[in-house]
Structures are given as structure tokens and as C-alpha cells.
């Protein structure tokens, strides 16, 4: 049964829940891990779980998790042969990917060239168009206002001005009529210049009230390409996803098959290797259009894992080691239904302002079909330096109705004390009739939750504190009675404790 591990040692250039998720996959595969951390994360969960941990700098990401140069030096000093970038930070930095490879290490992700090709939205559009993947009707052949105006008339209003270097909605302007185009072009160019150092823009037909549905894809170094079906990601706010699910309640078998075929054609067209995502917009008439390709593992990958049964991080490692894809398209299917909610330290009643402070107590829901990918637990500090996501709560049910009910249960049994969270907001979204109907578009949050407030019947924090204290006292009493069962007077001995025991961290 013993098999040589794929890598000797993997360094994880990330933090929080995704670093924890990657360490977990490595542990299962028998691969030692190195964590890197900033000042703020010295006591972080990912630091305590990795086999080794190295401090790389001060708290700001620009001094730590974005310092590819430092991370590469640490990797070499500690004898790592591969780097996993997680998502965010350096994960889509083409120069970093190339530097890792040039140093003789394996970058667990696509090559720098693929990142560059997909980083330019117009280059990606052109590549997809020639691969026969449907793109939104648009125009990118010229930068002059006159040409753009002529093109806009041909496309038909409303049109959308987008930044060529773009992504994330920056430099985007909806234009309703020809008279508004010149101003929109000027302000979009300014915003694009500021955001990307590149003021080039292009036009697309504006798809009103679309759904955002993406396909998980994988390519290997042997020319194989597969998709692992879709994720419905329409529930988002200001380009920040909040709830994701798989399957999408909007797709039927035929549309799913056609979109899946297009996603695989996209992978083949660019010879893409490792995990990626093809984002589509789907309009009310069920037309679908390529939007962007993301060249990384995504936050919402667990919903795909729960319906396909494929461990995407392990698959990333195997593909990066040069193995052919172990799964063929015909063997993949979607079983049941998975939903993910992102639990954030933020105040949804106050413009979703990020919250900072100590998580005094976190109690995660546990049960069949409930998964919590957490980066923060009891006692951890949430700082202003990074994304305030506490955890991802993912549930699986045999069908959507069961998954929705399980999510409601899980959200009612998730307690976080010390910081305000979006949990009460998520409960209301999941309970909303439009959500239950599966009536999901990118306008869902503005349409149904424009100015959400906490219900008056939500238990006040003081009640939760009382419950927590009572719970802790019961816990402590149980421990005290049990922990000296050997009668040697040592209440802290791990050998006599009937409760959990863990080195170095709280049980
Ligand atoms: C669009 C669109 C409608 N029509 N393109 C937003 C982020 C950027 N990556 C692309 N985006 C959009 N492009 C056309 N031709 C609507 C959006 C959009 C959106 C897309 C996906 C998820 C959420 C969104 C929220 C607002 C707008």
C-alpha cells in the first residue's frame, strides 16, 4: 500500500481556510507541508496545522502573502518541490508562476502564459470566439469614439463598456442611449487606467438581469480535458459572491450539456492545464455567453466536490505532478445538491462594513451533509489586513429542497460571538420565496435585500452570551470530573482526559 508521495514537501503561499484546506489534502496524501505567515497570523489555524511554518513579514499582504520573492526563497531553503498558491494573492500572478518554474519547483496551477492569455479580457474573448465558444455580441477592433459609436448602433442599446485588462466590474459602464456613450467611454477609460494601468476598453451588448453560471474545468499535461459541471453563483453583492450552489436550478440537461461542451472546447483551445473555471452569463432566453476564465482554484470549489465526489485539491496535485486525469468525462455525474454560504465578519445592516475583533466563541454546526471550511476559530483575531471571511458553510442534500432546509438548520446552529456576522442576513436570503423557487439572477440582492435590517425577533447577543457561558460551564464541569479519573491529581494530563486533546492549541 505504500506509494511514493507525489511531492517531497509543499509550501502553501496563502492563509486562512484555503491554506487549511490544502494542508488537509496534503496530509491525506502523506505530503509534508510548509505554511508561511505574517505578523497578524502568528497564531493562525494554518500555522498550527502545517508541519513547518515560516514567518515571512509584516501584516500587510504586500509585505507577506504577496511577496513571491520571499516565499520562493523559503521554499528553496526548506527543500520544497512545489508551491500551492490557493486563491487570491499570488494565484493568478503570471510572473510568479514563471519564477517558480524557472527555479525548478512545480507551480500547482496553470502556466504563466495561460494566466496572461486569460488576464486580457479581449484576448480571452478572441480565443473563445475562434474556438466556437459563444461570446456576447461585441466590438473590440478599434479605440476611436466614432468607431465605437457605430459599433454600438450595430450591437443595439443598451451596451456595456468594459476594460480590456478588466475583471471584477472595474471600468464597466452601462450605456442606455447613443448620447451617453462619449461620457461613459471617457470615465471608463479613466477608471481602467487607474485600476489596471491600461485604458483600453471594448463594447458588449448589455445582458439585462443575467444569471452567472460557471463551469469547473480541468486539463492535464497529456491533452485531456474535462468539466465537473456548473456552479450557480448569481447571488452576489457588488461582485462579491455570497451563496453558490450546484446544480444550477436554471439549467436543464440539454443546456447543461451544451455549456459543458463549450467549457471543454475552451480548455482544449488554449491547452489549459490544471483547475480552472469558465464563467458564463445566461440570459432569460437560455442563451449562454462566455464571460471570463479564472485560472485558479475558486473559493466555491466545495459545492463541486460535494456533488461530484472529486477532491479538487488532490486532483490539482496529481495533475501538477504530471499524472493524467484520473477521471473521464463519462464517469462524472452530479449527485444530489450542494449549497455554500460564505460566513463573513461584516455588518449587513450597515452597508456590509467589515468587522474586526476577537472571535470570542465560534460554534460550528455539525451533522451529516454539513461541511465547514473554516479559517478562523474560537480565540482568533480578525484583522483589517485581509478578507474578513470566517468560514464557508457547505451543505449537501439529495435534492435542492433538502439542501435548502439543511442550510437553514446549519445557519440556525452556527454561533459566532465577538464580531458581527452576516449569518442573520444569510438566514433571510435562504428563507426568501425567490431563493426557494430557485429564481436567482445577479440582481437578486439589490432586488430583494436593498436595505436589510436585523429582525426584532433575532435573539440579542446577551442571550447568546448566556447560552455560551452555560455551555462552557457544563463543558468545564464535565472535564473536571473526568480529567482526574486516574486519581493522580493531574487534571491536565492527556492520558486521563475523557475529552479531546491537542498539542499546542485549544481542544
Ligand atoms: C456583463 C453583464 C451583462 N452584460 N456583461 C460583472 C463583472 C465582470 N466580470 C462582468 N460582469 C458583467 N458583465 C454583459 N455583456 C453583467 C455583469 C455583471 C455581473 C456578472 C457576473 C456576476 C455578477 C454581476 C453583477 C453585475 C454585473
Coordinates of C-alpha atoms and ligand atoms in Angstrom, one line a residue:
X1 CA 0.0 0.0 0.0
X2 CA 2.9 2.3 0.4
X3 CA 3.4 4.6 -2.6
X4 CA 5.9 7.3 -3.2
X5 CA 4.2 10.6 -2.4
X6 CA 3.7 13.0 -5.4
X7 CA 5.9 15.6 -3.9
X8 CA 8.5 15.7 -1.1
X9 CA 7.2 18.9 0.5
X10 CA 4.7 21.5 -0.5
X11 CA 4.7 25.1 0.6
X12 CA 1.4 27.0 0.7
X13 CA 1.6 30.6 -0.3
X14 CA -1.7 31.5 1.4
X15 CA -3.5 31.8 4.7
X16 CA -6.9 31.1 6.2
X17 CA -9.4 28.5 5.2
X18 CA -7.8 27.7 1.8
X19 CA -4.4 27.1 3.4
X20 CA -6.1 24.8 5.9
X21 CA -7.9 23.0 3.0
X22 CA -4.7 22.5 1.1
X23 CA -2.8 21.2 4.2
X24 CA -5.6 18.8 4.8
X25 CA -5.3 17.4 1.3
X26 CA -1.5 17.1 1.6
X27 CA -1.9 15.3 5.0
X28 CA -4.2 12.7 3.4
X29 CA -1.7 12.2 0.6
X30 CA 1.3 11.9 3.0
X31 CA 3.0 15.1 1.8
X32 CA 4.7 17.3 4.4
X33 CA 3.6 21.0 4.3
X34 CA 5.1 24.4 5.0
X35 CA 3.0 27.3 6.0
X36 CA 4.0 30.9 5.6
X37 CA 2.6 33.6 7.8
X38 CA 2.6 37.3 8.6
X39 CA 2.7 39.1 12.0
X40 CA -1.1 39.0 12.2
X41 CA -1.3 35.3 11.6
X42 CA 1.4 34.1 14.0
X43 CA -1.4 32.2 15.9
X44 CA -3.3 31.3 12.8
X45 CA -5.0 28.0 12.2
X46 CA -2.9 27.2 9.1
X47 CA 0.3 27.8 11.1
X48 CA -0.7 25.3 13.7
X49 CA -1.7 22.6 11.2
X50 CA 1.3 22.7 8.9
X51 CA 4.4 20.6 9.6
X52 CA 6.6 23.6 9.4
X53 CA 5.8 27.3 9.5
X54 CA 7.9 30.3 8.5
X55 CA 7.3 34.0 9.3
X56 CA 7.7 36.0 6.1
X57 CA 6.8 39.6 7.0
X58 CA 4.6 42.2 8.5
X59 CA 0.8 42.0 8.4
X60 CA 0.0 43.9 5.1
X61 CA -0.2 41.4 2.3
X62 CA 2.2 43.5 0.2
X63 CA 4.8 42.6 2.9
X64 CA 3.9 39.0 3.3
X65 CA 1.5 36.9 1.2
X66 CA 2.2 38.9 -2.0
X67 CA 6.0 38.6 -1.5
X68 CA 6.6 35.9 -4.1
X69 CA 10.4 36.5 -3.9
X70 CA 10.5 35.8 -0.1
X71 CA 8.2 32.8 -0.4
X72 CA 10.3 31.3 -3.2
X73 CA 13.5 31.7 -1.1
X74 CA 11.8 30.0 1.9
X75 CA 10.6 27.2 -0.4
X76 CA 14.1 26.5 -1.6
X77 CA 15.7 26.8 1.8
X78 CA 13.3 24.2 3.2
X79 CA 13.6 21.8 0.3
X80 CA 10.1 22.2 -1.0
X81 CA 9.5 20.9 -4.6
X82 CA 6.1 22.5 -5.2
X83 CA 4.1 25.6 -4.3
X84 CA 0.3 25.8 -4.0
X85 CA -0.9 29.4 -4.3
X86 CA -4.5 28.9 -3.2
X87 CA -6.8 31.7 -4.5
X88 CA -6.2 35.5 -4.4
X89 CA -2.8 36.8 -3.5
X90 CA -0.2 35.3 -6.0
X91 CA -2.6 32.7 -7.5
X92 CA -3.0 34.5 -10.8
X93 CA 0.3 36.2 -11.0
X94 CA 1.9 35.0 -14.2
X95 CA 5.4 36.3 -13.4
X96 CA 5.3 34.4 -10.0
X97 CA 4.2 31.2 -11.7
X98 CA 7.0 31.5 -14.2
X99 CA 9.6 32.3 -11.5
X100 CA 8.5 29.2 -9.5
X101 CA 9.0 27.1 -12.6
X102 CA 12.3 28.7 -13.5
X103 CA 13.6 27.9 -10.0
X104 CA 12.9 24.3 -10.7
X105 CA 9.8 23.9 -8.5
X106 CA 6.3 22.9 -9.5
X107 CA 3.7 25.6 -9.5
X108 CA 0.4 23.9 -8.7
X109 CA -1.8 25.6 -11.3
X110 CA -1.6 26.7 -14.9
X111 CA 1.5 28.2 -16.5
X112 CA 2.1 31.9 -16.7
X113 CA 1.3 32.0 -20.4
X114 CA -2.3 30.7 -19.7
X115 CA -2.7 33.3 -17.0
X116 CA -1.6 36.1 -19.3
X117 CA -3.8 34.9 -22.1
X118 CA -6.9 34.9 -19.9
X119 CA -6.0 38.0 -18.0
X120 CA -6.6 40.1 -21.0
X121 CA -10.4 40.0 -21.4
X122 CA -10.3 40.9 -25.1
X123 CA -7.6 38.2 -25.8
X124 CA -9.7 35.7 -24.0
X125 CA -12.8 36.7 -25.9
X126 CA -11.0 36.4 -29.2
X127 CA -9.6 33.0 -28.3
X128 CA -13.0 31.7 -27.3
X129 CA -14.6 33.1 -30.4
X130 CA -12.2 31.2 -32.6
X131 CA -12.8 28.0 -30.6
X132 CA -16.5 28.3 -31.3
X133 CA -17.5 29.2 -27.8
X134 CA -20.3 31.7 -27.8
X135 CA -19.3 35.2 -26.6
X136 CA -21.6 38.2 -26.0
X137 CA -22.1 40.2 -29.3
X138 CA -19.5 43.0 -29.1
X139 CA -16.8 45.1 -30.6
X140 CA -13.1 45.3 -29.8
X141 CA -11.5 46.2 -33.1
X142 CA -10.9 49.9 -32.6
X143 CA -10.4 52.5 -29.8
X144 CA -11.8 55.6 -31.5
X145 CA -15.1 57.1 -30.3
X146 CA -16.5 57.2 -33.8
X147 CA -15.9 53.5 -34.4
X148 CA -17.3 52.6 -31.0
X149 CA -20.4 54.6 -31.6
X150 CA -21.0 53.0 -35.0
X151 CA -20.4 49.6 -33.4
X152 CA -22.8 50.4 -30.5
X153 CA -25.6 51.2 -33.0
X154 CA -25.0 47.9 -34.7
X155 CA -25.0 45.9 -31.4
X156 CA -28.1 47.8 -30.2
X157 CA -28.6 49.6 -26.9
X158 CA -28.1 49.1 -24.0
X159 CA -24.4 48.4 -24.4
X160 CA -21.8 47.8 -21.8
X161 CA -18.4 49.4 -21.8
X162 CA -15.7 47.1 -20.4
X163 CA -12.0 47.4 -19.6
X164 CA -9.8 45.2 -21.8
X165 CA -7.4 44.5 -18.9
X166 CA -10.6 44.2 -16.7
X167 CA -12.4 41.9 -14.5
X168 CA -14.3 42.4 -11.3
X169 CA -16.5 45.1 -12.8
X170 CA -13.9 47.8 -12.7
X171 CA -14.1 50.2 -15.6
X172 CA -17.6 48.9 -16.5
X173 CA -20.4 51.4 -17.7
X174 CA -23.9 50.6 -18.9
X175 CA -24.9 52.9 -21.7
X176 CA -28.6 53.2 -22.4
X177 CA -28.5 55.6 -25.4
X178 CA -26.0 57.0 -28.0
X179 CA -25.9 60.4 -26.4
X180 CA -24.5 58.9 -23.2
X181 CA -21.7 57.0 -24.9
X182 CA -18.9 59.6 -25.1
X183 CA -19.0 60.4 -21.3
X184 CA -19.2 56.7 -20.5
X185 CA -16.1 56.0 -22.7
X186 CA -14.1 58.8 -21.0
X187 CA -14.9 57.7 -17.5
X188 CA -14.4 54.0 -18.2
X189 CA -11.0 54.8 -19.7
X190 CA -10.0 56.8 -16.6
X191 CA -11.2 54.1 -14.2
X192 CA -9.4 51.4 -16.2
X193 CA -6.2 53.4 -16.3
X194 CA -6.3 53.9 -12.6
X195 CA -7.2 50.3 -11.8
X196 CA -5.0 48.4 -14.4
X197 CA -2.6 51.0 -15.8
X198 CA -4.2 50.2 -19.2
X199 CA -7.0 52.4 -20.6
X200 CA -8.2 50.2 -23.4
X201 CA -11.9 49.4 -23.5
X202 CA -14.3 47.4 -25.6
X203 CA -18.1 47.1 -26.1
X204 CA -20.5 44.3 -25.4
X205 CA -24.3 44.0 -25.7
X206 CA -25.6 44.5 -22.2
X207 CA -27.3 41.4 -21.0
X208 CA -30.1 42.5 -18.7
X209 CA -30.7 40.5 -15.5
X210 CA -28.4 37.6 -16.3
X211 CA -27.6 34.5 -14.4
X212 CA -23.9 33.9 -13.5
X213 CA -23.2 30.2 -14.1
X214 CA -19.7 28.9 -14.2
X215 CA -18.2 25.5 -15.1
X216 CA -15.4 23.9 -13.2
X217 CA -12.8 22.5 -15.7
X218 CA -9.6 20.6 -15.6
X219 CA -6.9 20.0 -18.2
X220 CA -3.8 17.8 -17.8
X221 CA -0.4 17.7 -19.4
X222 CA -1.4 14.8 -21.7
X223 CA -4.0 16.8 -23.6
X224 CA -7.1 15.5 -21.7
X225 CA -9.8 18.0 -20.7
X226 CA -12.9 17.5 -18.6
X227 CA -15.6 19.7 -16.9
X228 CA -17.1 18.9 -13.5
X229 CA -20.4 20.6 -14.2
X230 CA -21.7 24.0 -13.1
X231 CA -21.9 26.3 -10.1
X232 CA -24.7 28.8 -9.9
X233 CA -23.2 32.0 -8.5
X234 CA -25.8 34.6 -9.2
X235 CA -26.4 35.5 -5.5
X236 CA -23.7 38.1 -5.1
X237 CA -23.3 41.7 -4.0
X238 CA -21.0 44.2 -5.7
X239 CA -19.2 41.4 -7.5
X240 CA -18.7 39.5 -4.2
X241 CA -20.3 36.1 -4.2
X242 CA -22.4 35.2 -1.2
X243 CA -24.1 31.9 -2.0
X244 CA -23.2 29.3 -4.6
X245 CA -24.8 26.1 -5.5
X246 CA -24.6 23.1 -7.8
X247 CA -26.5 22.1 -9.8
X248 CA -28.0 25.4 -11.0
X249 CA -31.7 25.3 -10.7
X250 CA -31.9 27.1 -14.1
X251 CA -30.2 24.5 -16.3
X252 CA -31.9 21.6 -18.0
X253 CA -29.9 18.6 -19.3
X254 CA -29.7 20.0 -22.8
X255 CA -28.4 23.4 -21.8
X256 CA -26.0 21.8 -19.3
X257 CA -24.6 19.5 -22.0
X258 CA -24.1 22.4 -24.5
X259 CA -22.4 24.6 -21.9
X260 CA -20.2 21.7 -20.7
X261 CA -19.1 21.0 -24.2
X262 CA -18.3 24.7 -24.7
X263 CA -16.3 24.8 -21.5
X264 CA -14.3 21.7 -22.6
X265 CA -13.7 23.3 -26.0
X266 CA -12.4 26.4 -24.3
X267 CA -9.9 24.3 -22.3
X268 CA -8.7 22.5 -25.4
X269 CA -8.5 25.7 -27.4
X270 CA -5.9 27.2 -25.0
X271 CA -4.2 23.9 -24.0
X272 CA -5.1 24.7 -20.4
X273 CA -3.5 22.6 -17.6
X274 CA -4.8 22.2 -14.0
X275 CA -8.0 23.6 -12.4
X276 CA -9.9 26.5 -13.9
X277 CA -13.3 28.0 -14.2
X278 CA -15.2 29.1 -17.3
X279 CA -17.7 31.8 -16.4
X280 CA -20.8 32.3 -18.4
X281 CA -23.7 34.7 -18.5
X282 CA -27.0 33.1 -19.2
X283 CA -29.9 35.3 -20.3
X284 CA -33.7 34.8 -19.7
X285 CA -34.0 33.1 -23.1
X286 CA -31.3 30.5 -22.1
X287 CA -28.7 31.9 -24.4
X288 CA -25.2 31.5 -22.8
X289 CA -22.1 33.6 -23.4
X290 CA -18.5 33.2 -22.3
X291 CA -17.6 35.9 -19.8
X292 CA -14.2 35.2 -18.3
X293 CA -11.9 32.3 -17.4
X294 CA -10.4 32.1 -13.9
X295 CA -7.1 30.4 -13.8
X296 CA -7.1 29.2 -10.2
X297 CA -9.0 27.0 -7.7
X298 CA -12.0 29.0 -6.6
X299 CA -13.5 29.8 -3.2
X300 CA -16.7 27.9 -4.1
X301 CA -15.0 24.7 -5.2
X302 CA -16.5 22.7 -2.3
X303 CA -20.0 22.6 -3.9
X304 CA -18.5 20.9 -6.9
X305 CA -16.7 18.4 -4.6
X306 CA -19.9 17.5 -2.8
X307 CA -21.9 16.8 -5.9
X308 CA -19.2 15.1 -8.0
X309 CA -17.3 13.3 -5.2
X310 CA -14.0 14.5 -6.6
X311 CA -11.4 16.1 -4.3
X312 CA -10.3 19.0 -6.5
X313 CA -7.2 19.9 -4.5
X314 CA -5.9 16.4 -4.7
X315 CA -6.6 16.3 -8.4
X316 CA -4.6 19.6 -8.7
X317 CA -1.7 17.9 -7.1
X318 CA -1.8 14.9 -9.3
X319 CA -2.1 16.9 -12.5
X320 CA 0.7 19.2 -11.4
X321 CA 2.9 16.1 -10.8
X322 CA 2.3 15.1 -14.4
X323 CA -0.3 12.4 -13.9
X324 CA -3.0 12.0 -16.5
X325 CA -6.5 13.0 -15.2
X326 CA -7.8 10.0 -13.3
X327 CA -11.5 10.7 -14.1
X328 CA -13.0 10.6 -17.6
X329 CA -16.0 12.8 -18.5
X330 CA -18.4 9.8 -18.9
X331 CA -17.8 8.7 -15.4
X332 CA -18.7 12.0 -13.9
X333 CA -22.2 12.9 -12.7
X334 CA -23.9 15.3 -10.4
X335 CA -25.3 13.5 -7.4
X336 CA -27.7 15.5 -5.1
X337 CA -27.4 19.2 -4.5
X338 CA -24.9 21.3 -2.6
X339 CA -25.1 24.9 -1.4
X340 CA -22.4 27.1 0.1
X341 CA -22.8 30.2 2.2
X342 CA -19.8 32.5 2.9
X343 CA -19.8 33.4 6.6
X344 CA -18.3 36.9 6.9
X345 CA -17.3 39.2 9.8
X346 CA -19.3 42.1 8.5
X347 CA -22.4 44.1 9.3
X348 CA -25.1 43.5 6.7
X349 CA -27.3 46.1 8.4
X350 CA -24.6 48.8 7.9
X351 CA -23.6 48.6 4.3
X352 CA -21.7 45.2 4.9
X353 CA -18.9 47.1 6.7
X354 CA -16.1 44.6 7.6
X355 CA -15.9 43.8 11.3
X356 CA -12.6 43.4 13.2
X357 CA -12.0 41.9 16.6
X358 CA -11.7 38.7 18.5
X359 CA -13.9 35.7 17.8
X360 CA -14.8 35.1 21.5
X361 CA -16.5 31.9 20.6
X362 CA -17.4 30.1 17.4
X363 CA -19.6 27.0 17.4
X364 CA -19.9 25.3 14.1
X365 CA -22.8 23.2 13.0
X366 CA -22.0 19.5 12.7
X367 CA -24.1 16.8 11.1
X368 CA -24.5 14.5 8.1
X369 CA -24.0 16.5 4.9
X370 CA -22.7 19.6 6.7
X371 CA -19.1 20.8 5.9
X372 CA -17.4 23.8 7.4
X373 CA -14.2 25.1 5.8
X374 CA -13.1 27.5 8.5
X375 CA -10.0 29.7 8.6
X376 CA -11.0 31.2 12.0
X377 CA -12.0 29.6 15.2
X378 CA -12.6 30.5 18.8
X379 CA -10.0 32.9 20.1
X380 CA -8.8 34.0 16.7
X381 CA -8.5 37.7 15.8
X382 CA -10.0 39.1 12.7
X383 CA -7.8 42.0 11.4
X384 CA -8.3 44.7 8.8
X385 CA -5.4 43.3 6.8
X386 CA -7.2 40.5 5.0
X387 CA -10.6 39.5 3.7
X388 CA -13.0 39.1 6.6
X389 CA -14.3 35.7 5.7
X390 CA -14.7 33.5 8.8
X391 CA -15.7 30.2 7.0
X392 CA -17.5 28.6 4.2
X393 CA -20.6 26.6 5.3
X394 CA -21.5 23.9 2.7
X395 CA -24.3 21.5 2.9
X396 CA -25.3 18.5 0.7
X397 CA -28.8 17.1 0.3
X398 CA -30.4 14.6 -2.0
X399 CA -32.2 17.4 -3.8
X400 CA -32.4 21.2 -3.7
X401 CA -35.3 21.3 -1.2
X402 CA -33.4 19.1 1.3
X403 CA -30.2 21.1 0.8
X404 CA -32.1 24.4 1.4
X405 CA -33.6 23.0 4.6
X406 CA -30.3 21.7 5.8
X407 CA -28.7 25.1 5.1
X408 CA -31.4 26.8 7.2
X409 CA -30.7 24.3 10.0
X410 CA -27.0 24.9 9.8
X411 CA -27.3 28.7 9.8
X412 CA -29.5 28.5 12.9
X413 CA -26.8 26.4 14.6
X414 CA -23.8 28.5 13.7
X415 CA -22.9 30.7 16.6
X416 CA -20.2 33.4 16.4
X417 CA -19.7 35.7 19.3
X418 CA -17.4 38.7 19.5
X419 CA -17.9 40.0 16.0
X420 CA -21.0 40.8 14.0
X421 CA -21.5 38.4 11.1
X422 CA -23.7 38.1 8.0
X423 CA -25.4 34.9 9.4
X424 CA -28.8 36.5 10.2
X425 CA -28.7 38.0 6.7
X426 CA -27.9 34.6 5.1
X427 CA -30.8 33.1 7.0
X428 CA -33.2 35.6 5.5
X429 CA -31.8 35.1 2.0
X430 CA -32.2 31.3 2.2
X431 CA -35.8 31.7 3.6
X432 CA -36.8 34.1 0.8
X433 CA -39.5 32.7 -1.6
X434 CA -37.5 33.7 -4.7
X435 CA -34.4 31.8 -3.4
X436 CA -36.6 28.8 -2.6
X437 CA -38.1 28.9 -6.1
X438 CA -34.5 29.0 -7.5
X439 CA -35.3 32.3 -9.1
X440 CA -31.7 33.6 -9.0
X441 CA -30.2 36.4 -11.1
X442 CA -27.3 38.8 -10.5
X443 CA -29.9 41.4 -9.4
X444 CA -31.2 39.2 -6.6
X445 CA -29.6 41.1 -3.7
X446 CA -30.4 44.6 -4.9
X447 CA -33.9 43.5 -5.9
X448 CA -34.9 41.7 -2.7
X449 CA -32.4 42.9 0.0
X450 CA -31.7 46.5 -0.8
X451 CA -31.8 47.8 2.8
X452 CA -31.9 44.7 5.0
X453 CA -32.2 45.1 8.8
X454 CA -31.9 42.7 11.7
X455 CA -35.4 41.3 12.7
X456 CA -36.6 42.4 16.1
X457 CA -37.2 38.7 16.9
X458 CA -33.5 37.8 16.4
X459 CA -32.1 36.8 19.8
X460 CA -30.0 39.6 21.3
X461 CA -26.3 39.0 21.8
X462 CA -26.7 38.9 25.6
X463 CA -28.9 35.8 25.2
X464 CA -26.3 34.1 23.1
X465 CA -23.6 35.1 25.6
X466 CA -25.7 33.4 28.4
X467 CA -26.1 30.3 26.4
X468 CA -22.4 30.2 25.6
X469 CA -21.4 30.7 29.3
X470 CA -23.8 28.0 30.3
X471 CA -22.4 25.7 27.7
X472 CA -18.8 26.5 28.7
X473 CA -19.6 25.8 32.4
X474 CA -21.2 22.5 31.6
X475 CA -18.1 21.6 29.5
X476 CA -15.7 22.6 32.2
X477 CA -17.6 20.7 34.9
X478 CA -17.7 17.6 32.8
X479 CA -14.0 17.9 32.2
X480 CA -13.1 18.5 35.8
X481 CA -14.9 15.4 36.9
X482 CA -13.4 13.2 34.2
X483 CA -9.9 14.6 34.0
X484 CA -8.7 13.3 37.2
X485 CA -10.1 9.8 36.8
X486 CA -6.6 8.4 37.3
X487 CA -6.6 10.0 40.8
X488 CA -3.1 11.3 40.4
X489 CA -4.2 14.9 40.9
X490 CA -3.3 15.9 37.3
X491 CA -6.3 17.4 35.7
X492 CA -4.4 18.4 32.7
X493 CA -2.9 15.0 31.8
X494 CA -3.9 14.0 28.3
X495 CA -3.9 10.3 29.4
X496 CA -6.7 10.7 31.8
X497 CA -8.8 13.2 29.9
X498 CA -12.1 11.9 28.6
X499 CA -12.3 14.9 26.4
X500 CA -10.3 15.8 23.3
X501 CA -6.6 16.6 23.5
X502 CA -4.5 18.6 21.1
X503 CA -0.9 19.8 21.2
X504 CA -0.3 23.5 21.4
X505 CA -3.8 24.6 20.6
X506 CA -7.2 24.7 22.4
X507 CA -9.1 21.5 22.3
Ligands
LIG1 C1 -21.8 41.7 -18.2 C2 -23.1 41.8 -17.6 C3 -24.1 42.0 -18.6 N1 -23.8 42.0 -19.9 N2 -21.6 41.7 -19.5 C4 -19.6 41.9 -14.0 C5 -18.1 41.6 -13.6 C6 -17.4 41.4 -14.8 N3 -16.6 40.3 -14.7 C7 -18.5 41.1 -15.8 N4 -19.7 41.5 -15.3 C8 -20.9 41.6 -16.0 N5 -20.7 41.5 -17.4 C9 -22.6 41.9 -20.3 N6 -22.3 41.9 -21.6 C10 -23.3 41.8 -16.3 C11 -22.2 41.7 -15.4 C12 -22.5 41.7 -14.0 C13 -22.2 40.5 -13.3 C14 -21.7 39.4 -13.8 C15 -21.5 38.2 -13.1 C16 -21.8 38.2 -11.7 C17 -22.4 39.4 -11.2 C18 -22.6 40.5 -11.9 C19 -23.1 41.6 -11.3 C20 -23.3 42.8 -12.1 C21 -23.0 42.8 -13.4

